[in-house]
PDB file of C-alpha atoms and ligand atoms in Angstrom:
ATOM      1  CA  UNK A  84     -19.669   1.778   9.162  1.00  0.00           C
ATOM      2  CA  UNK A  85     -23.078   2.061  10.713  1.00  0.00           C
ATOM      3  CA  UNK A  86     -24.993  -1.226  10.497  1.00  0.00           C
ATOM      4  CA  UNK A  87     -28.707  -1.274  12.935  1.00  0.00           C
ATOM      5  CA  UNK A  88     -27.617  -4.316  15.825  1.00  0.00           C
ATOM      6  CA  UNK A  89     -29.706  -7.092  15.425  1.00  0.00           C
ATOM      7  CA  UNK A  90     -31.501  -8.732  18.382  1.00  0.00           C
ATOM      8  CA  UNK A  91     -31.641 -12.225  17.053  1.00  0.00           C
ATOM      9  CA  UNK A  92     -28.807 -12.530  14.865  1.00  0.00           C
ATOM     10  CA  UNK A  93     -28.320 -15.795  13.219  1.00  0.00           C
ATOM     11  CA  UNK A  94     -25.420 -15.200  11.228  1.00  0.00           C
ATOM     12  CA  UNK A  95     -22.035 -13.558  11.970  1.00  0.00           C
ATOM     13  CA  UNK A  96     -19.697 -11.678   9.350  1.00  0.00           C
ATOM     14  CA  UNK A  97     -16.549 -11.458  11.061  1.00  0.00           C
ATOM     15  CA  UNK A  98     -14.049  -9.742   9.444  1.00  0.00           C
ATOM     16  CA  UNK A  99      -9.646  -9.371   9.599  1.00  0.00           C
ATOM     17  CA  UNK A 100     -10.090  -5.728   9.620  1.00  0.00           C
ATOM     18  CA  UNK A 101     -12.831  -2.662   8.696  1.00  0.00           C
ATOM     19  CA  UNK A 102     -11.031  -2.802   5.149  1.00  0.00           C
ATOM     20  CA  UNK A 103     -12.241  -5.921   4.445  1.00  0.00           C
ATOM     21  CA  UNK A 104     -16.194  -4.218   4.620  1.00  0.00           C
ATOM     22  CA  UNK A 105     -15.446  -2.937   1.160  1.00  0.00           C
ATOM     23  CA  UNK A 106     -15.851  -6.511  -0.045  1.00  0.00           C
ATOM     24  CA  UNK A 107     -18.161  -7.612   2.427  1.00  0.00           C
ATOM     25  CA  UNK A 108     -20.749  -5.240   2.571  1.00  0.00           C
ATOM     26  CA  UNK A 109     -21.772  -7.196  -0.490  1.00  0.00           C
ATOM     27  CA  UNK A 110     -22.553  -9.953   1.769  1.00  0.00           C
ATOM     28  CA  UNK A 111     -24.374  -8.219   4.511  1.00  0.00           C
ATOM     29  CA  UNK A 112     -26.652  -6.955   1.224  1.00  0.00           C
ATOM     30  CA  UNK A 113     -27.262 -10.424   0.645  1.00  0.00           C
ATOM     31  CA  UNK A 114     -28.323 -11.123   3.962  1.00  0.00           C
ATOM     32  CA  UNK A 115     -30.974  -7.816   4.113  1.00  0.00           C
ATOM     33  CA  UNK A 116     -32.353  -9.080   0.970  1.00  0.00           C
ATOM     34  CA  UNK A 117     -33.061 -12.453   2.216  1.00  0.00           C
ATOM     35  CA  UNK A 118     -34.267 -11.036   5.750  1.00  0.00           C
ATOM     36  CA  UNK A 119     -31.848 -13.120   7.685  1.00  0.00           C
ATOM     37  CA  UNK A 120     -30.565 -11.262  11.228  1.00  0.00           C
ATOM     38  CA  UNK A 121     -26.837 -10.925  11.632  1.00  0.00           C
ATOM     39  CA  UNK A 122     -23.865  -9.479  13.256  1.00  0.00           C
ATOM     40  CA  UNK A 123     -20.883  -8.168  11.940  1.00  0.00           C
ATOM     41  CA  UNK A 124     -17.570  -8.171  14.169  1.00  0.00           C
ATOM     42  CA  UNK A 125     -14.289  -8.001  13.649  1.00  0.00           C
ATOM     43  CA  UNK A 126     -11.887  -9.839  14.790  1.00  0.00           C
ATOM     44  CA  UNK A 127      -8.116 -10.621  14.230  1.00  0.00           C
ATOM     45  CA  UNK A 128      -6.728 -14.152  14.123  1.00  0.00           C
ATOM     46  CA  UNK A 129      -3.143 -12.495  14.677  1.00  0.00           C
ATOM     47  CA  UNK A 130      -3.876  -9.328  15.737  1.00  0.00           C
ATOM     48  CA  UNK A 131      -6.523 -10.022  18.382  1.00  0.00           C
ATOM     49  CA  UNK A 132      -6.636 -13.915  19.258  1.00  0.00           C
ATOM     50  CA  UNK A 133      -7.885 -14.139  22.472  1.00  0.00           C
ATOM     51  CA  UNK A 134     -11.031 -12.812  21.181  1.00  0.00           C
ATOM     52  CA  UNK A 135     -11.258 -14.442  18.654  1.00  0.00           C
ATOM     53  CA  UNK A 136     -11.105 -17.724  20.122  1.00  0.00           C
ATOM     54  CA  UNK A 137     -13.705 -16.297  22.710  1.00  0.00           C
ATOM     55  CA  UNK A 138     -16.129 -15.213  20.294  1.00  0.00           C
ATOM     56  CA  UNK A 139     -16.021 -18.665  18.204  1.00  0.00           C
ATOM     57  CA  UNK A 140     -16.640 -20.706  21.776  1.00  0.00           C
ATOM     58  CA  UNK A 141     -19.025 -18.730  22.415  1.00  0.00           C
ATOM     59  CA  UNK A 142     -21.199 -17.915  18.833  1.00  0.00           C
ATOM     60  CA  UNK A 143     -23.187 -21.864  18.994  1.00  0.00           C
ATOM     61  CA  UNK A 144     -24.689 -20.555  22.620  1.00  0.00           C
ATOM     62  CA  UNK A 145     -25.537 -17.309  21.483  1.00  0.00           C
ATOM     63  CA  UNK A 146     -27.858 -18.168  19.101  1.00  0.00           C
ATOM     64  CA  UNK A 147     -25.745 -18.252  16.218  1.00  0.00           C
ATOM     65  CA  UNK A 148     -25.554 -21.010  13.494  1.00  0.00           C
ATOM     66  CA  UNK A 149     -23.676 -20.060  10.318  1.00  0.00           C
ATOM     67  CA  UNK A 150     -20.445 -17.817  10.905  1.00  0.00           C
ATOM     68  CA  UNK A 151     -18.762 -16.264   7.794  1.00  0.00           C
ATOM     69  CA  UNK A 152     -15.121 -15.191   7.777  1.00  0.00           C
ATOM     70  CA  UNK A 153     -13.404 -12.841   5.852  1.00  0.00           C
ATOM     71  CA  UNK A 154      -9.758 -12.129   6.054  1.00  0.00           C
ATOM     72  CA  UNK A 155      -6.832 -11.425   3.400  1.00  0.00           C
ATOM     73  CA  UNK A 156      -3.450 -12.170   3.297  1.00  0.00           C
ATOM     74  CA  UNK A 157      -2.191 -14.651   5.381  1.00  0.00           C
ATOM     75  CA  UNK A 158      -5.963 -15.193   5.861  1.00  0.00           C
ATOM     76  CA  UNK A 159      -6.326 -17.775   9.122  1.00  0.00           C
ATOM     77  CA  UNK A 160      -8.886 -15.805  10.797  1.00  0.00           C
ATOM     78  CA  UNK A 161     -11.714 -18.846   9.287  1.00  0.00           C
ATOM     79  CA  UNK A 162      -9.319 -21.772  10.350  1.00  0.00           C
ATOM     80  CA  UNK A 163      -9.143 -20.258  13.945  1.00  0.00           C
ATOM     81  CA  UNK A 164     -13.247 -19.959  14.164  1.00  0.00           C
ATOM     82  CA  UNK A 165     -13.653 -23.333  12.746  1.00  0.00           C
ATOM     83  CA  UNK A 166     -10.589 -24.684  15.148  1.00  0.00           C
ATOM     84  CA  UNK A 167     -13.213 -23.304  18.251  1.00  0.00           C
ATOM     85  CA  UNK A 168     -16.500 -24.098  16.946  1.00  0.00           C
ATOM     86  CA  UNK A 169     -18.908 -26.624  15.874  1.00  0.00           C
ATOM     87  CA  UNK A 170     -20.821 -24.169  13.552  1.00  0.00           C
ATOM     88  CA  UNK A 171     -20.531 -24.440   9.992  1.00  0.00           C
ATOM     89  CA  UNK A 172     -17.717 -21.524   8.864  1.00  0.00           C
ATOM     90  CA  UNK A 173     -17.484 -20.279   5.746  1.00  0.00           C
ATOM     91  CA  UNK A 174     -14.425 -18.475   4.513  1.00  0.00           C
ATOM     92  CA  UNK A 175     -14.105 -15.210   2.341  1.00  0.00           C
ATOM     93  CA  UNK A 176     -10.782 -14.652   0.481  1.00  0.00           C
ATOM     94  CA  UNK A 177      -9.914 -11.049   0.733  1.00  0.00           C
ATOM     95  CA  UNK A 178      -7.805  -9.878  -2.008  1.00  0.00           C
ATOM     96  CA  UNK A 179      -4.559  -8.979  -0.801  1.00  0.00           C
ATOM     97  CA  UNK A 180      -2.593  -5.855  -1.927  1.00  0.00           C
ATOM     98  CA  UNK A 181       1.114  -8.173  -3.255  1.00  0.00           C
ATOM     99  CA  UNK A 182      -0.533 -11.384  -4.055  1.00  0.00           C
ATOM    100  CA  UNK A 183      -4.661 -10.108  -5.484  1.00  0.00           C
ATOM    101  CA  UNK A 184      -6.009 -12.359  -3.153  1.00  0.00           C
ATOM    102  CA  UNK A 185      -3.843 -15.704  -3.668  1.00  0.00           C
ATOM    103  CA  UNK A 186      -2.217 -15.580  -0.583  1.00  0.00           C
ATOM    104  CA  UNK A 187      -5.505 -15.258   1.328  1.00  0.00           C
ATOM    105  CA  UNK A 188      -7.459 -17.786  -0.669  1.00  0.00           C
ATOM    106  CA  UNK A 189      -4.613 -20.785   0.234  1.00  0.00           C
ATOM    107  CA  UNK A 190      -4.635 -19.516   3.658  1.00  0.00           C
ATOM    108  CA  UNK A 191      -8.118 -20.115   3.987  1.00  0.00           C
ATOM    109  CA  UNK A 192      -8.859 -23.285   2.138  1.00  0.00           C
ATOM    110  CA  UNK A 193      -5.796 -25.667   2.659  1.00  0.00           C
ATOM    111  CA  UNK A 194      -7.417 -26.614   6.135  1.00  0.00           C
ATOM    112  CA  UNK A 195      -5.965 -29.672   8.051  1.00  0.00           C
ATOM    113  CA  UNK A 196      -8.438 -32.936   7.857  1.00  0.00           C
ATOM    114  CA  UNK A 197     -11.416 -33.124  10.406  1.00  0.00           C
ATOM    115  CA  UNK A 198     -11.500 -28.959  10.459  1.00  0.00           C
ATOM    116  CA  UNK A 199     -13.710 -27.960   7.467  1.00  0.00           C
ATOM    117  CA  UNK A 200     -13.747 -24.034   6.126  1.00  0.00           C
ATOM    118  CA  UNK A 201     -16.142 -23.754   3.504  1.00  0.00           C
ATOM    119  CA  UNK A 202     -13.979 -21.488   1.329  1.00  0.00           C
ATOM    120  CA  UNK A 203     -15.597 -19.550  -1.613  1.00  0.00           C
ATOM    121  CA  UNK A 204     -14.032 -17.539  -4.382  1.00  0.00           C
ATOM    122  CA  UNK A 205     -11.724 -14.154  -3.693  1.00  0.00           C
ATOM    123  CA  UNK A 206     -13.058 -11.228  -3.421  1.00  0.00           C
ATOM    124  CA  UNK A 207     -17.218 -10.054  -4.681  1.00  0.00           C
ATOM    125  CA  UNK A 208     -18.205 -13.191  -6.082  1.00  0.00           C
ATOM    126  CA  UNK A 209     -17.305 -15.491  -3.024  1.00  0.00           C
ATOM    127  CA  UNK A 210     -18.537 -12.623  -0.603  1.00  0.00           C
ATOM    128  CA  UNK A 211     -21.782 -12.728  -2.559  1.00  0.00           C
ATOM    129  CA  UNK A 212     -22.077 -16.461  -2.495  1.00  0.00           C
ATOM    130  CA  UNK A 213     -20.832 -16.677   1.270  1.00  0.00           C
ATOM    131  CA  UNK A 214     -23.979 -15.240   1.647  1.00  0.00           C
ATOM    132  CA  UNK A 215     -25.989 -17.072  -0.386  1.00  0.00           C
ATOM    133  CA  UNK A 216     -24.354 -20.416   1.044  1.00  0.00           C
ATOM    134  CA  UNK A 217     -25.481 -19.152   4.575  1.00  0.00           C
ATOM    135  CA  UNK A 218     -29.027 -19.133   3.091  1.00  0.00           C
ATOM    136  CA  UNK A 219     -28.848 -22.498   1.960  1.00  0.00           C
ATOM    137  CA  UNK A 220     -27.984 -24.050   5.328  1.00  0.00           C
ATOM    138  CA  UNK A 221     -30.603 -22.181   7.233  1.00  0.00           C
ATOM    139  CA  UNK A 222     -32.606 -22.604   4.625  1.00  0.00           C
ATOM    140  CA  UNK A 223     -32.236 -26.733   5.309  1.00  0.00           C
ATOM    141  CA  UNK A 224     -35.290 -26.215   8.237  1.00  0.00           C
ATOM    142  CA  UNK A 225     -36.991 -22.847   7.041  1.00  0.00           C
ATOM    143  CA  UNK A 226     -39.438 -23.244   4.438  1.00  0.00           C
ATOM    144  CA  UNK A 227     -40.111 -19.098   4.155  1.00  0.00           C
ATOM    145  CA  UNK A 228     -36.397 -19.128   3.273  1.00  0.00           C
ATOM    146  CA  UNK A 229     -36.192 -22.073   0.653  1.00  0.00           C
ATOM    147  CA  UNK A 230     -39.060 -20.792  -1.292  1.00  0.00           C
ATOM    148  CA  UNK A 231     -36.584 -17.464  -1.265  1.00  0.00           C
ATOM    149  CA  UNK A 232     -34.128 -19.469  -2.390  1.00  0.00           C
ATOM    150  CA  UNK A 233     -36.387 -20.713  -5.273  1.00  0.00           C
ATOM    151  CA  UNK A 234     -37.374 -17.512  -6.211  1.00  0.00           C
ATOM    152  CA  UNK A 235     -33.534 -16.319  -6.561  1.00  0.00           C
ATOM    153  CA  UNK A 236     -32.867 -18.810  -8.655  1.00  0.00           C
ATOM    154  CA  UNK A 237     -36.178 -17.869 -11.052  1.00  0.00           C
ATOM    155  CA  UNK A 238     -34.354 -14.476 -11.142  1.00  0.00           C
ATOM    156  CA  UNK A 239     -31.278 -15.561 -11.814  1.00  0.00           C
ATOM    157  CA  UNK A 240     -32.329 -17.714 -14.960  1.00  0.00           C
ATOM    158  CA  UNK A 241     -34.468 -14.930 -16.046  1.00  0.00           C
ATOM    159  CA  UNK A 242     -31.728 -12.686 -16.294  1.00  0.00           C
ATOM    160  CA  UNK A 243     -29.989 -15.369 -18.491  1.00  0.00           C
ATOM    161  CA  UNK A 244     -32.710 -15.321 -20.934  1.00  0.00           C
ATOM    162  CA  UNK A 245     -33.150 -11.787 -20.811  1.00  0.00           C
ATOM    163  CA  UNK A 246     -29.363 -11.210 -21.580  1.00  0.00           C
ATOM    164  CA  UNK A 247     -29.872 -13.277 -24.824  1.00  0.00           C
ATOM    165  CA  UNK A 248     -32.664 -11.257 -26.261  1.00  0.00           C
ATOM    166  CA  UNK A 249     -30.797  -8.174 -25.549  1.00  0.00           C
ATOM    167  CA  UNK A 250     -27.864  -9.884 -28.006  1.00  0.00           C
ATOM    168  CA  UNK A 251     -29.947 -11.012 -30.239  1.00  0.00           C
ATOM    169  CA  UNK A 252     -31.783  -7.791 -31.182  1.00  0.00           C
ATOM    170  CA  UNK A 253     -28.160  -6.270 -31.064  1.00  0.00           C
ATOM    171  CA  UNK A 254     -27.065  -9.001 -33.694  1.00  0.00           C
ATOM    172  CA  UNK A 255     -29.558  -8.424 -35.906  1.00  0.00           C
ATOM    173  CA  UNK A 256     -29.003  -4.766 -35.619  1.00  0.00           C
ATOM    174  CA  UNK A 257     -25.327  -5.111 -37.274  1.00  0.00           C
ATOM    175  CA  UNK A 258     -25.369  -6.044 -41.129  1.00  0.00           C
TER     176      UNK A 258
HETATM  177  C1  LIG B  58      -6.023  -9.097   7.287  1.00  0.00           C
HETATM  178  O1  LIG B  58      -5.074  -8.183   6.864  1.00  0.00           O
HETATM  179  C2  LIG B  58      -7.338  -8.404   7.140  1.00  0.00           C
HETATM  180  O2  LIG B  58      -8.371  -9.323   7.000  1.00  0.00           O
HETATM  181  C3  LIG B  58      -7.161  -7.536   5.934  1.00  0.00           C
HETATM  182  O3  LIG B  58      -7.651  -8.170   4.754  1.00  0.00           O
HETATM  183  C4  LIG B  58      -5.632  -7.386   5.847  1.00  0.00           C
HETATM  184  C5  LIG B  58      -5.161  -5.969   5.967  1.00  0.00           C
HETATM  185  O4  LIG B  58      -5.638  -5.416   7.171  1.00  0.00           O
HETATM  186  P1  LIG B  58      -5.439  -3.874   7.485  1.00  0.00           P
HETATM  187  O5  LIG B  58      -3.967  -3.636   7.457  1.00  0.00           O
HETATM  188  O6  LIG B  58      -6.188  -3.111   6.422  1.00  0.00           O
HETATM  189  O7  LIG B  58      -6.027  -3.655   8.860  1.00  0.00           O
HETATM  190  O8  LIG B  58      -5.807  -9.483   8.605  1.00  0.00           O
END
């Protein structure tokens, strides 16, 4: 993986594991396309807790105000960052090799009350929106980036429409 560093990241991928970058590259896409500055890390709720707990008391002072967290399996790895931080943390259900993704997405939502995860969908479509979600919170104070915001959404309904058309001249196509 060869991602440029960053020298004012806002957001921070963290990641269980490099595997997980197969899924969340989709993510760090979304975050180029909306020119937001990020870092990606990863770090190991079980495998490498010290630092993970390090980086997550440390990420508010460093500049950094949305982390996302993506982890499969028994997925805690957004609990633990939330458990150490007062940034908003959004979760990314890997899916898991046994359990498609199951295991990783009860892991990471069924948080104890007072320690929010914002937990998206397994696998693309939640990696896609964890990183539109991060745009809509730093978009809260950032005009440039809620007229973005605006814009994707224009898209998005255009594609809709143009998805209809190109059924509608298939339909009348058939007799
Ligand atoms: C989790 O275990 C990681 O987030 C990854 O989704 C999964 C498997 O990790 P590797 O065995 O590929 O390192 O902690």
């Amino acid at each position: 993986m060869s991602i440029e560093k960053q020298s004012n990241p806002q957001v921070a991928i963290i990641m269980g594991s490099d595997s997980d970058f197969v899924i969340m590259k989709i993510t760090k896409d979304i975050l180029d396309d909306f020119g937001i500055e990020y870092e990606v890390k990863i770090l190991s709720a079980h495998r490498s807790p010290d630092l993970t707990s390090e980086y997550a008391k440390s990420a508010e002072q460093r500049g950094i105000k949305v982390i996302i967290a993506a982890a499969g399996g028994a997925a805690h790895l957004a609990g633990v960052l939330a458990a150490n931080t007062i940034l908003p943390v959004i979760g990314v259900p890997i899916p898991s090799k046994d359990l498609k993704g199951i295991d990783s997405l009860l892991s990471t939502v069924q948080m104890p009350g007072g320690v929010p995860v914002a937990t998206m969908g397994i696998g693309e479509s939640g990696a896609k929106n964890a990183g539109i979600f991060a745009v809509n919170i730093l978009a809260s104070d950032n005009d440039m980036l809620s007229k973005r915001l605006k814009t994707y959404k224009k898209i998005l309904e255009q594609s809709v429409k143009d998805k209809e058309t190109k059924l509608n001249s298939k339909l009348e196509n058939i007799d």
